[in-house]
Tab-separated table of N, CA, C and O in Angstrom:
chain	number	residue	atom	x	y	z
A	1	MET	N	-4.044	-14.706	11.421
A	1	MET	CA	-3.526	-13.551	11.607
A	1	MET	C	-2.412	-13.479	12.400
A	1	MET	O	-1.706	-12.232	12.517
A	2	ALA	N	-1.676	-14.564	12.800
A	2	ALA	CA	-0.595	-14.486	13.897
A	2	ALA	C	0.668	-13.751	12.662
A	2	ALA	O	1.497	-13.214	13.417
A	3	SER	N	0.466	-13.604	11.871
A	3	SER	CA	1.823	-13.382	10.730
A	3	SER	C	1.470	-11.825	10.626
A	3	SER	O	2.601	-11.238	11.011
A	4	ASP	N	0.566	-11.507	10.616
A	4	ASP	CA	-0.083	-9.800	10.943
A	4	ASP	C	0.576	-9.098	12.496
A	4	ASP	O	0.872	-8.244	12.722
A	5	GLU	N	0.221	-10.124	13.361
A	5	GLU	CA	0.571	-9.821	14.682
A	5	GLU	C	2.150	-9.572	15.125
A	5	GLU	O	2.891	-8.894	15.690
A	6	ARG	N	3.263	-10.630	14.383
A	6	ARG	CA	4.338	-10.547	14.345
A	6	ARG	C	4.670	-9.649	13.716
A	6	ARG	O	5.741	-9.002	13.969
A	7	ALA	N	4.523	-9.060	12.327
A	7	ALA	CA	4.800	-8.073	11.528
A	7	ALA	C	4.831	-7.197	12.306
A	7	ALA	O	5.541	-6.070	12.513
A	8	LEU	N	3.495	-6.482	13.066
A	8	LEU	CA	3.283	-5.627	13.536
A	8	LEU	C	3.936	-5.107	15.028
A	8	LEU	O	4.546	-4.351	15.283
A	9	ALA	N	4.434	-6.362	15.588
A	9	ALA	CA	5.235	-6.618	17.180
A	9	ALA	C	6.902	-6.293	16.526
A	9	ALA	O	7.304	-5.713	16.977
A	10	THR	N	7.184	-6.497	15.145
A	10	THR	CA	8.605	-6.241	15.176
A	10	THR	C	8.585	-4.719	14.597
A	10	THR	O	9.631	-4.144	14.827
A	11	TRP	N	7.434	-4.365	13.385
A	11	TRP	CA	7.772	-2.816	13.500
A	11	TRP	C	7.494	-2.089	15.002
A	11	TRP	O	8.616	-1.141	14.810
A	12	LEU	N	6.489	-2.469	15.801
A	12	LEU	CA	6.750	-1.270	16.981
A	12	LEU	C	8.151	-2.107	17.571
A	12	LEU	O	8.500	-0.507	18.320
A	13	ALA	N	8.424	-2.746	17.605
A	13	ALA	CA	9.952	-3.135	18.076
A	13	ALA	C	11.086	-1.947	17.769
A	13	ALA	O	12.300	-2.040	18.379
A	14	SER	N	10.824	-1.874	16.333
A	14	SER	CA	12.014	-0.963	15.917
A	14	SER	C	11.855	0.604	16.009
A	14	SER	O	12.405	1.157	15.894
A	15	ARG	N	10.638	1.138	16.747
A	15	ARG	CA	10.460	2.181	16.880
A	15	ARG	C	11.256	2.844	18.464
A	15	ARG	O	11.197	2.107	19.411
A	16	ASP	N	11.471	4.034	18.438
A	16	ASP	CA	11.816	4.733	19.428
A	16	ASP	C	10.796	4.940	20.687
A	16	ASP	O	9.417	4.831	20.126
A	17	ASP	N	10.962	5.480	21.907
A	17	ASP	CA	10.093	5.415	22.765
A	17	ASP	C	9.142	6.538	22.276
A	17	ASP	O	8.212	6.539	22.471
A	18	ARG	N	9.843	7.728	21.601
A	18	ARG	CA	8.925	8.772	21.367
A	18	ARG	C	7.767	8.529	20.617
A	18	ARG	O	6.837	8.768	20.263
A	19	GLU	N	8.168	7.286	19.250
A	19	GLU	CA	7.282	7.260	18.464
A	19	GLU	C	6.093	6.181	18.829
A	19	GLU	O	5.192	6.062	18.656
A	20	LEU	N	6.849	5.397	19.843
A	20	LEU	CA	5.765	4.481	20.467
A	20	LEU	C	4.904	5.307	21.233
A	20	LEU	O	3.776	4.860	21.109
A	21	ALA	N	5.184	6.317	22.063
A	21	ALA	CA	4.371	7.074	22.730
A	21	ALA	C	3.594	7.834	22.108
A	21	ALA	O	2.157	7.777	22.035
A	22	ASP	N	3.584	8.429	20.582
A	22	ASP	CA	2.789	9.281	19.897
A	22	ASP	C	1.837	7.905	19.189
A	22	ASP	O	0.790	8.338	19.194
A	23	ILE	N	2.337	6.534	18.850
A	23	ILE	CA	1.167	5.610	18.278
A	23	ILE	C	0.490	5.416	19.452
A	23	ILE	O	-0.853	5.245	19.019
A	24	PHE	N	0.645	4.942	20.640
A	24	PHE	CA	0.277	4.760	21.697
A	24	PHE	C	-0.984	5.904	21.996
A	24	PHE	O	-2.215	5.353	22.145
A	25	THR	N	-0.543	7.008	21.915
A	25	THR	CA	-1.408	8.072	22.324
A	25	THR	C	-2.549	8.085	20.948
A	25	THR	O	-3.812	8.253	21.151
A	26	ALA	N	-2.213	7.836	20.029
A	26	ALA	CA	-3.150	8.235	18.676
A	26	ALA	C	-3.731	6.833	18.874
A	26	ALA	O	-4.916	7.198	18.515
A	27	ARG	N	-3.797	5.742	19.211
A	27	ARG	CA	-4.637	4.731	19.385
A	27	ARG	C	-5.616	4.939	21.001
A	27	ARG	O	-6.086	3.779	21.056
A	28	SER	N	-5.484	5.942	21.673
A	28	SER	CA	-5.860	5.858	22.982
A	28	SER	C	-5.545	4.467	23.672
A	28	SER	O	-6.505	4.175	24.507
A	29	VAL	N	-4.271	4.524	23.940
A	29	VAL	CA	-3.964	3.256	24.442
A	29	VAL	C	-3.642	3.600	25.840
A	29	VAL	O	-3.086	4.523	26.508
A	30	SER	N	-4.289	3.063	26.926
A	30	SER	CA	-4.309	3.510	28.653
A	30	SER	C	-2.736	3.406	28.630
A	30	SER	O	-2.302	2.286	28.686
A	31	PRO	N	-2.061	4.220	29.846
A	31	PRO	CA	-0.905	3.759	30.273
A	31	PRO	C	-1.046	2.573	31.313
A	31	PRO	O	0.077	1.928	31.340
A	32	SER	N	-1.906	1.877	31.551
A	32	SER	CA	-1.828	1.080	32.503
A	32	SER	C	-2.281	-0.599	31.785
A	32	SER	O	-2.742	-1.310	32.429
A	33	ALA	N	-2.284	-0.082	30.503
A	33	ALA	CA	-2.493	-1.676	29.658
A	33	ALA	C	-1.568	-2.632	30.020
A	33	ALA	O	-0.373	-2.138	30.298
A	34	PRO	N	-2.346	-3.979	30.515
A	34	PRO	CA	-1.595	-4.924	30.835
A	34	PRO	C	-0.447	-5.778	29.897
A	34	PRO	O	-0.106	-7.011	29.774
A	35	TRP	N	-0.030	-4.974	29.103
A	35	TRP	CA	0.880	-5.524	28.115
A	35	TRP	C	2.335	-5.836	28.798
A	35	TRP	O	2.652	-5.015	29.159
A	36	LYS	N	2.782	-7.039	28.000
A	36	LYS	CA	3.905	-7.578	28.688
A	36	LYS	C	5.059	-7.547	27.773
A	36	LYS	O	6.559	-7.478	28.128
A	37	ASP	N	4.731	-7.427	26.368
A	37	ASP	CA	6.152	-7.279	25.240
A	37	ASP	C	5.185	-6.530	24.094
A	37	ASP	O	3.727	-5.996	24.241
A	38	PHE	N	5.813	-6.576	22.931
A	38	PHE	CA	5.169	-6.021	21.899
A	38	PHE	C	4.565	-7.210	21.429
A	38	PHE	O	3.546	-6.482	20.183
A	39	PHE	N	4.079	-8.035	21.610
A	39	PHE	CA	3.498	-9.523	20.853
A	39	PHE	C	2.119	-8.698	21.588
A	39	PHE	O	1.078	-9.214	20.966
A	40	ASP	N	1.823	-8.613	22.915
A	40	ASP	CA	0.887	-8.568	23.792
A	40	ASP	C	0.276	-7.042	22.854
A	40	ASP	O	-0.950	-7.092	22.741
A	41	ALA	N	1.127	-5.980	22.848
A	41	ALA	CA	0.441	-4.878	22.013
A	41	ALA	C	-0.017	-4.890	20.643
A	41	ALA	O	-0.957	-4.424	20.501
A	42	ALA	N	0.568	-5.741	19.843
A	42	ALA	CA	0.304	-6.179	18.333
A	42	ALA	C	-0.841	-6.621	18.588
A	42	ALA	O	-2.171	-6.253	17.875
A	43	ASP	N	-1.209	-7.603	19.328
A	43	ASP	CA	-2.508	-8.312	19.555
A	43	ASP	C	-3.582	-7.439	20.141
A	43	ASP	O	-4.410	-7.621	19.129
A	44	ALA	N	-3.160	-6.426	20.895
A	44	ALA	CA	-4.346	-5.695	21.429
A	44	ALA	C	-4.582	-4.732	20.151
A	44	ALA	O	-5.941	-4.249	20.058
A	45	LEU	N	-3.811	-4.115	19.446
A	45	LEU	CA	-4.112	-2.937	18.690
A	45	LEU	C	-4.678	-4.177	17.490
A	45	LEU	O	-5.302	-2.934	16.521
A	46	LEU	N	-4.699	-5.052	17.355
A	46	LEU	CA	-4.941	-5.817	15.807
A	46	LEU	C	-6.665	-6.050	16.177
A	46	LEU	O	-7.183	-6.418	15.392
A	47	GLU	N	-7.016	-6.065	17.415
A	47	GLU	CA	-8.192	-6.506	17.750
A	47	GLU	C	-9.322	-5.498	16.845
A	47	GLU	O	-9.058	-4.078	16.979
A	48	ALA	N	-10.589	-5.925	16.849
A	48	ALA	CA	-11.240	-5.491	15.745
A	48	ALA	C	-11.400	-4.275	16.478
A	48	ALA	O	-11.984	-3.114	15.560
A	49	THR	N	-12.038	-4.053	17.679
A	49	THR	CA	-12.749	-2.795	18.166
A	49	THR	C	-11.348	-1.523	18.153
A	49	THR	O	-12.017	-0.408	18.042
A	50	SER	N	-10.444	-2.399	18.299
A	50	SER	CA	-9.271	-1.104	18.508
A	50	SER	C	-9.204	-0.644	17.265
A	50	SER	O	-8.913	0.517	17.190
A	51	VAL	N	-8.954	-1.532	15.934
A	51	VAL	CA	-8.960	-1.050	14.780
A	51	VAL	C	-10.120	0.051	14.369
A	51	VAL	O	-9.868	0.973	13.744
A	52	GLU	N	-11.494	-0.133	14.702
A	52	GLU	CA	-12.538	0.284	14.265
A	52	GLU	C	-12.414	2.001	14.972
A	52	GLU	O	-12.824	2.808	14.672
A	53	ARG	N	-11.968	1.606	16.316
A	53	ARG	CA	-12.028	3.078	17.273
A	53	ARG	C	-10.968	4.307	16.391
A	53	ARG	O	-11.083	5.369	16.450
A	54	ALA	N	-9.755	3.097	16.031
A	54	ALA	CA	-8.449	4.044	15.137
A	54	ALA	C	-9.352	4.685	14.041
A	54	ALA	O	-8.846	5.803	13.286
A	55	MET	N	-10.142	3.726	12.969
A	55	MET	CA	-10.704	4.452	11.759
A	55	MET	C	-11.668	5.230	11.530
A	55	MET	O	-11.501	6.308	10.520
A	56	VAL	N	-12.148	5.474	12.539
A	56	VAL	CA	-13.112	6.669	13.109
A	56	VAL	C	-12.473	7.910	12.531
A	56	VAL	O	-13.142	9.057	12.089
A	57	HIS	N	-11.091	8.189	13.047
A	57	HIS	CA	-10.505	9.364	13.096
A	57	HIS	C	-9.465	9.417	11.534
A	57	HIS	O	-8.940	10.579	11.373
A	58	LEU	N	-9.856	8.755	10.560
A	58	LEU	CA	-9.165	8.502	9.250
A	58	LEU	C	-10.075	9.716	8.652
A	58	LEU	O	-11.529	9.626	8.431
A	59	THR	N	-9.328	10.115	7.581
A	59	THR	CA	-10.064	11.200	6.632
A	59	THR	C	-10.802	10.099	5.672
A	59	THR	O	-10.079	8.821	5.446
A	60	ARG	N	-11.858	10.807	4.557
A	60	ARG	CA	-12.129	9.935	3.647
A	60	ARG	C	-10.806	9.374	2.783
A	60	ARG	O	-11.043	8.475	2.193
A	61	GLY	N	-10.100	10.510	2.491
A	61	GLY	CA	-8.997	10.073	1.483
A	61	GLY	C	-8.005	8.981	2.116
A	61	GLY	O	-7.517	8.167	1.529
A	62	GLU	N	-7.713	8.819	3.479
A	62	GLU	CA	-6.966	8.031	3.927
A	62	GLU	C	-7.806	6.593	4.047
A	62	GLU	O	-7.170	5.573	3.743
A	63	LEU	N	-9.141	6.678	4.215
A	63	LEU	CA	-9.870	5.525	3.920
A	63	LEU	C	-9.666	4.701	2.854
A	63	LEU	O	-9.993	3.859	2.820
A	64	ILE	N	-9.768	5.790	1.636
A	64	ILE	CA	-9.940	4.995	0.063
A	64	ILE	C	-8.603	4.747	0.148
A	64	ILE	O	-8.313	3.636	-0.635
A	65	SER	N	-7.448	5.406	0.298
A	65	SER	CA	-6.140	4.860	0.369
A	65	SER	C	-5.930	3.559	0.737
A	65	SER	O	-5.300	2.596	0.371
A	66	LEU	N	-6.201	3.445	2.252
A	66	LEU	CA	-6.459	2.196	3.096
A	66	LEU	C	-7.392	0.986	2.270
A	66	LEU	O	-6.813	-0.427	2.068
A	67	ALA	N	-8.147	1.125	1.649
A	67	ALA	CA	-8.750	0.402	1.040
A	67	ALA	C	-8.116	-0.149	-0.200
A	67	ALA	O	-8.330	-1.360	-0.586
A	68	ALA	N	-7.928	0.735	-1.102
A	68	ALA	CA	-7.100	0.464	-2.091
A	68	ALA	C	-5.819	-0.156	-1.750
A	68	ALA	O	-5.369	-1.414	-2.685
A	69	THR	N	-5.197	-0.145	-0.886
A	69	THR	CA	-3.783	-1.018	0.065
A	69	THR	C	-4.124	-2.170	0.160
A	69	THR	O	-3.772	-3.281	-0.178
A	70	VAL	N	-4.969	-2.410	1.021
A	70	VAL	CA	-5.868	-3.950	1.187
A	70	VAL	C	-6.315	-4.670	-0.151
A	70	VAL	O	-6.004	-5.716	-0.177
A	71	ASP	N	-6.990	-3.891	-0.577
A	71	ASP	CA	-7.283	-4.494	-1.936
A	71	ASP	C	-6.133	-5.178	-2.911
A	71	ASP	O	-6.653	-5.653	-3.797
A	72	GLY	N	-5.041	-4.210	-3.095
A	72	GLY	CA	-3.906	-4.775	-3.665
A	72	GLY	C	-4.078	-3.997	-4.865
A	72	GLY	O	-3.369	-4.217	-6.012
A	73	GLY	N	-5.005	-2.967	-5.048
A	73	GLY	CA	-5.363	-2.267	-6.396
A	73	GLY	C	-4.343	-0.917	-6.313
A	73	GLY	O	-4.082	-0.685	-5.721
A	74	PRO	N	-4.729	-0.217	-7.573
A	74	PRO	CA	-3.941	1.035	-7.409
A	74	PRO	C	-4.790	2.197	-6.732
A	74	PRO	O	-5.967	1.927	-6.383
A	75	LEU	N	-3.899	3.367	-6.497
A	75	LEU	CA	-4.571	4.048	-5.961
A	75	LEU	C	-5.614	5.081	-6.573
A	75	LEU	O	-5.119	5.185	-7.730
A	76	PRO	N	-7.032	5.387	-6.247
A	76	PRO	CA	-7.763	5.908	-7.132
A	76	PRO	C	-7.245	7.548	-7.513
A	76	PRO	O	-6.707	8.154	-6.310
A	77	ARG	N	-7.420	8.318	-8.244
A	77	ARG	CA	-6.988	9.392	-8.446
A	77	ARG	C	-8.095	10.409	-8.004
A	77	ARG	O	-9.235	10.155	-7.959
A	78	PRO	N	-7.206	11.401	-7.467
A	78	PRO	CA	-8.394	12.512	-6.575
A	78	PRO	C	-9.153	12.998	-7.787
A	78	PRO	O	-8.524	13.442	-8.688
A	79	ARG	N	-10.488	13.496	-7.538
A	79	ARG	CA	-11.409	13.620	-8.107
A	79	ARG	C	-11.184	15.212	-8.176
A	79	ARG	O	-10.484	15.581	-7.414
A	80	ARG	N	-11.187	15.903	-9.144
A	80	ARG	CA	-11.175	17.394	-9.536
A	80	ARG	C	-12.321	18.220	-9.280
A	80	ARG	O	-13.687	17.995	-9.867
A	81	ARG	N	-12.383	18.933	-8.602
A	81	ARG	CA	-13.939	19.695	-8.390
A	81	ARG	C	-14.011	20.613	-9.754
A	81	ARG	O	-13.072	21.231	-10.024
A	82	ARG	N	-15.362	20.240	-9.859
A	82	ARG	CA	-15.530	21.124	-11.286
A	82	ARG	C	-16.158	22.574	-10.355
A	82	ARG	O	-16.755	22.779	-9.486
A	83	ARG	N	-15.545	24.099	-11.516
A	83	ARG	CA	-15.792	24.877	-10.976
A	83	ARG	C	-17.107	25.420	-11.468
A	83	ARG	O	-17.315	24.993	-12.642
A	84	ARG	N	-17.963	26.112	-10.842
A	84	ARG	CA	-19.152	26.680	-11.320
A	84	ARG	C	-19.171	27.905	-11.921
A	84	ARG	O	-18.437	28.507	-11.292
A	85	ALA	N	-19.750	28.084	-12.922
A	85	ALA	CA	-19.565	29.301	-13.821
A	85	ALA	C	-20.604	30.325	-12.857
A	85	ALA	O	-21.856	29.760	-12.811
A	86	TRP	N	-20.336	31.156	-12.306
A	86	TRP	CA	-21.229	32.352	-11.449
A	86	TRP	C	-22.145	33.065	-13.024
A	86	TRP	O	-21.578	33.490	-14.036
A	87	ARG	N	-23.364	33.234	-12.495
A	87	ARG	CA	-24.503	33.718	-13.295
A	87	ARG	C	-24.755	34.748	-12.564
A	87	ARG	O	-25.219	34.981	-11.519
A	88	SER	N	-24.874	35.946	-13.528
A	88	SER	CA	-25.524	37.263	-12.909
A	88	SER	C	-26.623	37.192	-13.233
A	88	SER	O	-27.254	36.935	-14.247
């Protein structure tokens, strides 16, 4: 997972302060987190419990897209809801 940490640390380092604040707020990161650099942040954000806490807030569609991306497959087409015929 070291390459994942490196990629995330590099990505975090390329964000501006406002984006980082938004990201850390969305991930419920404490302002007193003991991180010294972006590698510490990446390591903490990639911990299983941190990822699980973040995933709880995703919609079903976002989870499906995430799963398809991880699997390397195509994104599924959205289902169309069937309209029910009204009976009188």
